[in-house]
Short mmCIF file of C-alpha atoms in Angstrom, two decimals:
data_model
loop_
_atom_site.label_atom_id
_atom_site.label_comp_id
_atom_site.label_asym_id
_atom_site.label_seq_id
_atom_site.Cartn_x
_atom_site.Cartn_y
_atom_site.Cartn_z
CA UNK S 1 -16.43 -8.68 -17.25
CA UNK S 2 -14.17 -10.82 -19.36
CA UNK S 3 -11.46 -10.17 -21.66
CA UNK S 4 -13.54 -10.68 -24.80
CA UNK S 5 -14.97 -7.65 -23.38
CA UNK S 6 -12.60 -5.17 -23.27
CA UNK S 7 -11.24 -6.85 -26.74
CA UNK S 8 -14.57 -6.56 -28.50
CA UNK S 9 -15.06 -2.52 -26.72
CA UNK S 10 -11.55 -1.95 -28.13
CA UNK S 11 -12.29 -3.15 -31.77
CA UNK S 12 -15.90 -1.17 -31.86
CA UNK S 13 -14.40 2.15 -31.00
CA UNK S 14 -11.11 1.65 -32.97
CA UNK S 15 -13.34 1.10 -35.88
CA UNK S 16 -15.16 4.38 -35.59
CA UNK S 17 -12.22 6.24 -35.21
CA UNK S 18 -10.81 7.72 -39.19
CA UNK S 19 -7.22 8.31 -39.48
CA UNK S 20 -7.75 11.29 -40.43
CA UNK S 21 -9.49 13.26 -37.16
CA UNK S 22 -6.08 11.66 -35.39
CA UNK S 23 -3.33 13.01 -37.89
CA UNK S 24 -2.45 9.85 -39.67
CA UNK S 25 -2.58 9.46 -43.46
CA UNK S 26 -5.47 6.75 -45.22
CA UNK S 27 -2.48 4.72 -46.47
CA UNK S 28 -4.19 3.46 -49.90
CA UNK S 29 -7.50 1.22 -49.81
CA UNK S 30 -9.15 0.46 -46.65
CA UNK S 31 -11.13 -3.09 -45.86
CA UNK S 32 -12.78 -1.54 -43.03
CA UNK S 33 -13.57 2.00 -41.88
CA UNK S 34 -11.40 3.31 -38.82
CA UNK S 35 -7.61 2.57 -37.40
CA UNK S 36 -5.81 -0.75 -38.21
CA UNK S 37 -4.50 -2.63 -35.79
CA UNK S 38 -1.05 -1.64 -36.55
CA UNK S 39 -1.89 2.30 -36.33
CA UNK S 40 -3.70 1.74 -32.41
CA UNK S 41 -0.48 0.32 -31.55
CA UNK S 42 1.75 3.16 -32.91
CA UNK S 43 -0.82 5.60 -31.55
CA UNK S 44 -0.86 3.68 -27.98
CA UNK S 45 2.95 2.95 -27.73
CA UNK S 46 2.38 -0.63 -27.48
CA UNK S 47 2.92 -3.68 -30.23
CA UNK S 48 0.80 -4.40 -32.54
CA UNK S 49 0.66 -8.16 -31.52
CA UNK S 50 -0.27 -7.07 -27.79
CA UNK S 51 -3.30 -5.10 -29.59
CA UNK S 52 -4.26 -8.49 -31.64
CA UNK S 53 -3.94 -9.81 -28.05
CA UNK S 54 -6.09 -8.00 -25.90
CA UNK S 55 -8.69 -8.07 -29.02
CA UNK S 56 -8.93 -11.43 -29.02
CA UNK S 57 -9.35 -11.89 -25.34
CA UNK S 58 -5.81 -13.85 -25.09
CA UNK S 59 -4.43 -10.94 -23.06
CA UNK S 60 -6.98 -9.92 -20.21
CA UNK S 61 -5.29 -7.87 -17.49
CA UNK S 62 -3.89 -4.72 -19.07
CA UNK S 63 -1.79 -1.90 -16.53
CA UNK S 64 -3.74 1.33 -15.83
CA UNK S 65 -0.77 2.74 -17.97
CA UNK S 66 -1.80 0.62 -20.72
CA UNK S 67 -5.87 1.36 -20.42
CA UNK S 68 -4.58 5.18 -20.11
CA UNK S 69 -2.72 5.06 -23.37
CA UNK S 70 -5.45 2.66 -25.10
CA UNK S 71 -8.31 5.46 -24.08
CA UNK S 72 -6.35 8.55 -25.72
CA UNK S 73 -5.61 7.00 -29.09
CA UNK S 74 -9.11 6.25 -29.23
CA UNK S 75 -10.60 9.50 -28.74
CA UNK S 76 -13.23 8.31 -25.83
CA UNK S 77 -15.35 10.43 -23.78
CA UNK S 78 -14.75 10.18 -19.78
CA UNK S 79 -17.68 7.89 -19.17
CA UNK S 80 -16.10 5.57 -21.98
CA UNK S 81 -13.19 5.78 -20.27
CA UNK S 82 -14.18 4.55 -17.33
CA UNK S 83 -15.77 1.47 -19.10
CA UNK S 84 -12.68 0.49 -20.44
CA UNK S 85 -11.43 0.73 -16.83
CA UNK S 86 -14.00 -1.45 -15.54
CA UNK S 87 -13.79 -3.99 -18.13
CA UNK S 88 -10.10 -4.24 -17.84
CA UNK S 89 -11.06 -5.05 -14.37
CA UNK S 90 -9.38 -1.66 -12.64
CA UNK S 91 -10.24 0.84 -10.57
CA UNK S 92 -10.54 4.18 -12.56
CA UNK S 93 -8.01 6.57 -11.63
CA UNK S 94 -9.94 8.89 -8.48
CA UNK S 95 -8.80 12.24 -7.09
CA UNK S 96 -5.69 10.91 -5.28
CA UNK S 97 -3.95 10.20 -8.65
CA UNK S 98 -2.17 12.62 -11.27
CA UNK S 99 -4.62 12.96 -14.01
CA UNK S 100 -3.56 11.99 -17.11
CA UNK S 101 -6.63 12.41 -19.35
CA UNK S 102 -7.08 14.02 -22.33
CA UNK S 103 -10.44 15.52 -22.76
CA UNK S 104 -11.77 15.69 -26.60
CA UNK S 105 -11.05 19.30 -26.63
CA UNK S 106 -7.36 18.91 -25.79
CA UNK S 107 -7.18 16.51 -28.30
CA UNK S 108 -8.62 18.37 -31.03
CA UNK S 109 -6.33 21.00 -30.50
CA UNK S 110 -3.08 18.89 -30.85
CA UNK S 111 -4.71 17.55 -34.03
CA UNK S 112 -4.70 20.99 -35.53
CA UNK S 113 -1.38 22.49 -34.45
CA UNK S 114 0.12 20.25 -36.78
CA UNK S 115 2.82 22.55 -37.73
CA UNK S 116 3.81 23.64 -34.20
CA UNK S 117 6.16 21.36 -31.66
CA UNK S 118 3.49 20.52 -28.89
CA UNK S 119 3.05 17.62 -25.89
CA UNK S 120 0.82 17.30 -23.02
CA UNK S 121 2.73 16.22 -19.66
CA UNK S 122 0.61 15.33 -16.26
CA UNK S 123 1.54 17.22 -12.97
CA UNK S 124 4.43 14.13 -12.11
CA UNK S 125 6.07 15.53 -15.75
CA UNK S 126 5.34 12.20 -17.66
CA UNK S 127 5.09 13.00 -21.27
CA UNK S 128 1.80 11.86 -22.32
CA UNK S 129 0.98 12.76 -25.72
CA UNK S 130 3.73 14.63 -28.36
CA UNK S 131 2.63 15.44 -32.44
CA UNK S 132 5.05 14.83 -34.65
CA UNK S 133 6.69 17.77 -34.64
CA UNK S 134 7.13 18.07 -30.76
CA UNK S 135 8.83 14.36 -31.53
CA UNK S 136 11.02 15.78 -34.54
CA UNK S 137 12.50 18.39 -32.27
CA UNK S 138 13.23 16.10 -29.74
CA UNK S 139 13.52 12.49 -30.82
CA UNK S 140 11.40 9.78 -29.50
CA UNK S 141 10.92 9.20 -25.75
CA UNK S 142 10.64 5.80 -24.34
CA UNK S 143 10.58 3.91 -21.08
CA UNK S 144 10.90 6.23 -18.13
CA UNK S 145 12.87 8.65 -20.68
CA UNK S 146 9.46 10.28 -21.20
CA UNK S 147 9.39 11.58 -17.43
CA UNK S 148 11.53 15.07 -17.85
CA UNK S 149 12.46 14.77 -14.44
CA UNK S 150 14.43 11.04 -15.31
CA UNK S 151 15.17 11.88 -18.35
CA UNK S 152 16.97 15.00 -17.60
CA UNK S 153 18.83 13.46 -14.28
CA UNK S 154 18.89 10.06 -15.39
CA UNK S 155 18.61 8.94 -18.50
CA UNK S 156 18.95 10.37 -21.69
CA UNK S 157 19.16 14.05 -21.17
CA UNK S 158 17.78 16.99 -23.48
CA UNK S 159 18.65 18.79 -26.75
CA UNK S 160 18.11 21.85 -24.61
CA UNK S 161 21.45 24.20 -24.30
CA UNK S 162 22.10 25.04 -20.88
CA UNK S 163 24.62 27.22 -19.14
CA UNK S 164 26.06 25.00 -16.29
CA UNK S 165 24.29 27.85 -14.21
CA UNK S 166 21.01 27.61 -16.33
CA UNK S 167 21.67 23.62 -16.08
CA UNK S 168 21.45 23.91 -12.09
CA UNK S 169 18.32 26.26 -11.89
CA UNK S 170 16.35 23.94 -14.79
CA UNK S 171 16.73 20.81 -12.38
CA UNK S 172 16.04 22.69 -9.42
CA UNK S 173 12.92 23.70 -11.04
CA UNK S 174 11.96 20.30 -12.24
CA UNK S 175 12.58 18.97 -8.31
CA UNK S 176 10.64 21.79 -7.02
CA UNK S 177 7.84 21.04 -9.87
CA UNK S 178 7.75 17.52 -8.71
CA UNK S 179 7.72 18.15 -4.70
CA UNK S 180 4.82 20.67 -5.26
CA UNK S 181 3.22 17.74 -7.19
CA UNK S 182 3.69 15.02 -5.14
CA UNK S 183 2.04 17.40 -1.97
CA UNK S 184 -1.01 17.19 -3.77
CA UNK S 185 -1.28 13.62 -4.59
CA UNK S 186 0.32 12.03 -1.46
CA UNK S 187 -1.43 8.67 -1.96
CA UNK S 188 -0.55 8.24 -5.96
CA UNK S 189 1.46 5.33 -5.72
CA UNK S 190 3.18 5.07 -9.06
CA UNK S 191 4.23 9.03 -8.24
CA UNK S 192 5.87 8.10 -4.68
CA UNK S 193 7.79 5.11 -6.82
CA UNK S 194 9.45 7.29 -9.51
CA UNK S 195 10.46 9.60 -6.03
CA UNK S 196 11.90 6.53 -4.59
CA UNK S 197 13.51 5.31 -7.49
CA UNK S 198 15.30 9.21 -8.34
CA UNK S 199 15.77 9.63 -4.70
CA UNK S 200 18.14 5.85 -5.19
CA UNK S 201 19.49 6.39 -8.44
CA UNK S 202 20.24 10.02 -8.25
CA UNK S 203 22.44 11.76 -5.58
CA UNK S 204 21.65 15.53 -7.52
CA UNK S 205 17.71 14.55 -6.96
CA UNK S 206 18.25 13.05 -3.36
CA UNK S 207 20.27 16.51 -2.60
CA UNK S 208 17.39 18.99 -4.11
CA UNK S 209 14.81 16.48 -2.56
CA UNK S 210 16.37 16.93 0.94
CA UNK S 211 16.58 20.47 0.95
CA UNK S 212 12.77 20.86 0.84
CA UNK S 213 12.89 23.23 -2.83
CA UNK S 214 9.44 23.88 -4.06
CA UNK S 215 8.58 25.48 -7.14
CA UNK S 216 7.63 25.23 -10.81
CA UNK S 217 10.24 24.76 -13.49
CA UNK S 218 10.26 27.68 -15.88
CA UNK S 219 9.39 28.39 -19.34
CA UNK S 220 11.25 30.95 -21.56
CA UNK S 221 13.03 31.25 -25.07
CA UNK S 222 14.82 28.12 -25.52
CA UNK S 223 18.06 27.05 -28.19
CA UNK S 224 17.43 23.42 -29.17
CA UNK S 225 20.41 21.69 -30.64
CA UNK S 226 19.08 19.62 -33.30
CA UNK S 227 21.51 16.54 -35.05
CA UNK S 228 20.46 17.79 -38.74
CA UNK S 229 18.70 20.95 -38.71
CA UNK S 230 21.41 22.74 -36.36
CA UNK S 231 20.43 24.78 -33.17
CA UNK S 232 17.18 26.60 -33.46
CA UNK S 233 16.09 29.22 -30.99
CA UNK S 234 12.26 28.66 -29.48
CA UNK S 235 10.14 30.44 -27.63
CA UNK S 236 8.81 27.78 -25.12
CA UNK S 237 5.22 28.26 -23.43
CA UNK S 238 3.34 26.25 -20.74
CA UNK S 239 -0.28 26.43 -21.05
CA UNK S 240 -2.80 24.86 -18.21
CA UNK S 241 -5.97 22.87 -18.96
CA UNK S 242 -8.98 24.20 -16.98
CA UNK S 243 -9.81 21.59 -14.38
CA UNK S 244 -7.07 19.64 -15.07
CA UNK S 245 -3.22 19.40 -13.87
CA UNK S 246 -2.02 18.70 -17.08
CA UNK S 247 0.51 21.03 -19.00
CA UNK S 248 0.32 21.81 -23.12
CA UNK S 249 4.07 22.57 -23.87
CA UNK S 250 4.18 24.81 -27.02
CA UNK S 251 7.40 25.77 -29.00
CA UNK S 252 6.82 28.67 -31.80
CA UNK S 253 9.74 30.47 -33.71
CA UNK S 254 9.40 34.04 -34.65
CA UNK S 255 8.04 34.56 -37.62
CA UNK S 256 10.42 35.59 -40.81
CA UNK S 257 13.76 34.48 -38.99
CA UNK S 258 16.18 31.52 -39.77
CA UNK S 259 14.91 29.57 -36.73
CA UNK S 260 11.26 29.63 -38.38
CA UNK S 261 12.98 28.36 -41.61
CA UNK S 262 14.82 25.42 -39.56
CA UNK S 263 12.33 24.87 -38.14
CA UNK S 264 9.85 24.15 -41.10
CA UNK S 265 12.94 21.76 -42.32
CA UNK S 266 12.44 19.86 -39.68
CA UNK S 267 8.28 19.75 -40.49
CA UNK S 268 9.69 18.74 -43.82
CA UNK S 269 12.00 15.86 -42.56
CA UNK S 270 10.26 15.04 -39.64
CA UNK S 271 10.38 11.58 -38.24
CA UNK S 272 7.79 8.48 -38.08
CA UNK S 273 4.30 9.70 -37.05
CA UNK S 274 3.28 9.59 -33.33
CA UNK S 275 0.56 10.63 -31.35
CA UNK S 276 1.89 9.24 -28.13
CA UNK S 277 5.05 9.01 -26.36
CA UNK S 278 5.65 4.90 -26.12
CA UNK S 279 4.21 3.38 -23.31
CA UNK S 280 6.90 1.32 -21.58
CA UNK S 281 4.99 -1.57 -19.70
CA UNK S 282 7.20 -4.46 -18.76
CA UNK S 283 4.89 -6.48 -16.89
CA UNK S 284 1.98 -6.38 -19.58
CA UNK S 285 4.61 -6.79 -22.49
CA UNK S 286 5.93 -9.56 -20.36
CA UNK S 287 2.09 -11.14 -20.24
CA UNK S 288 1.75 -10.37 -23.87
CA UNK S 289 4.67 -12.57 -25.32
CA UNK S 290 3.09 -15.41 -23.12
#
């Protein structure tokens, strides 16, 4: 396998895939049926010139991360995505890694819940796919922001409010979440990296780490203090995918109240449209910009 043939696989099934079925407007005439170039890339998290790239066969070894995030904004099936594996020249993820695919199903749904805050996160909390909305009440997520166990310890924190109480409990839970995770996927390396990396960085990790919590963070009515819409109460649920680790993270106001009105405000202002978090790749962006 060469990279003309992951390029030309990625080309054929971005052209079959309508803006529409993925959430994104037609943007005036259209040369060609299917994405552009330009809305892959936004839907991936990558640049558009890396897309060009791999394309055209000038950028050959793409990260699992990258194939990952390439294979969601297309829509394929499993056995598609494991061809795109294969011709990037990698091993498809097996049963010793977090799964982070998003069956057709799963997709569809986040396609129609257009008016609802909603993301998918894999069992290691990575944030792997967030509509518009979900990115609205939160902002965007990039880099290793869009694990809630770094972002929330590390990096850029939450528009969650928190009692300093609640604060303590939510990153206990997270830990716990993460230790319970990690149990079940002992030989997923890029897992036992973000440990050792929180474990370095972060003496309030290293100190739940060590004392051996396990657990599952919790899920309850949330306030979210937004910059322009003001704090909106939430009523936050975590739904599991059958046969799958992965988590659907809903947010719904009551019906009738203020926070539903603030809520469609924010529908109204919303932000750029996304389908995935940004994929943060250093090594392939580094290859790209060769």
């Amino acid at each position: 396998m060469t990279g003309s043939d992951f390029g030309r696989a990625v080309r054929g099934w971005r052209e079959r895939v309508s803006p529409e079925t993925v959430g994104l407007p037609l943007g005036g005439q259209r040369r060609a049926a299917g994405l552009r170039r330009e809305e892959l890339a936004l839907l991936a998290g990558i640049s558009v010139d890396y897309v060009i790239r791999l394309e055209q066969g000038r950028s050959s070894h793409p990260s699992v991360q990258i194939v990952e995030a390439l294979a969601r904004a297309l829509r394929v099936n499993a056995n598609e995505r494991e061809h795109l594996f294969r011709l990037a020249g990698l091993v498809p993820p097996g049963q010793g890694t977090v799964p982070a695919y998003l069956t057709p199903s799963v997709q569809r749904m986040l396609d129609r819940l257009t008016g609802t805050p909603v993301a998918v996160y894999d069992a290691a909390l990575n944030l792997l796919v967030a509509n518009p909305m979900y990115t609205a009440l939160f902002g965007e997520l990039r880099g290793r922001d869009r694990n809630a166990v770094w972002r929330n310890l590390l990096g850029s924190g939450t528009r969650v409010r928190h009692t300093p109480e609640a604060r303590r409990a939510f990153e206990a839970g997270l830990v716990g979440d993460l230790r319970r995770t990690a149990s079940r996927y002992p030989d997923d390396q890029r897992l036992q990296r973000l440990i050792a990396d929180l474990r370095t960085h972060s003496e309030r990790f290293a100190e739940l780490w060590d004392s051996g919590t396990v657990g599952r963070q919790e899920v309850s009515r949330k306030i979210v203090d937004h910059p322009e819409v003001g704090p909106v109460t939430l009523d936050c649920d975590l739904l599991s995918v059958a046969g799958s680790d992965l988590r659907v993270m809903v947010y719904t106001a009551e019906p009738d109240t203020e926070d539903a009105q603030r809520l469609a405000l924010l529908g109204v202002l919303g932000t750029q449209p996304l389908g995935c978090a940004e994929v943060s790749d250093p090594a392939s962006e580094a290859r790209a910009s060769r």
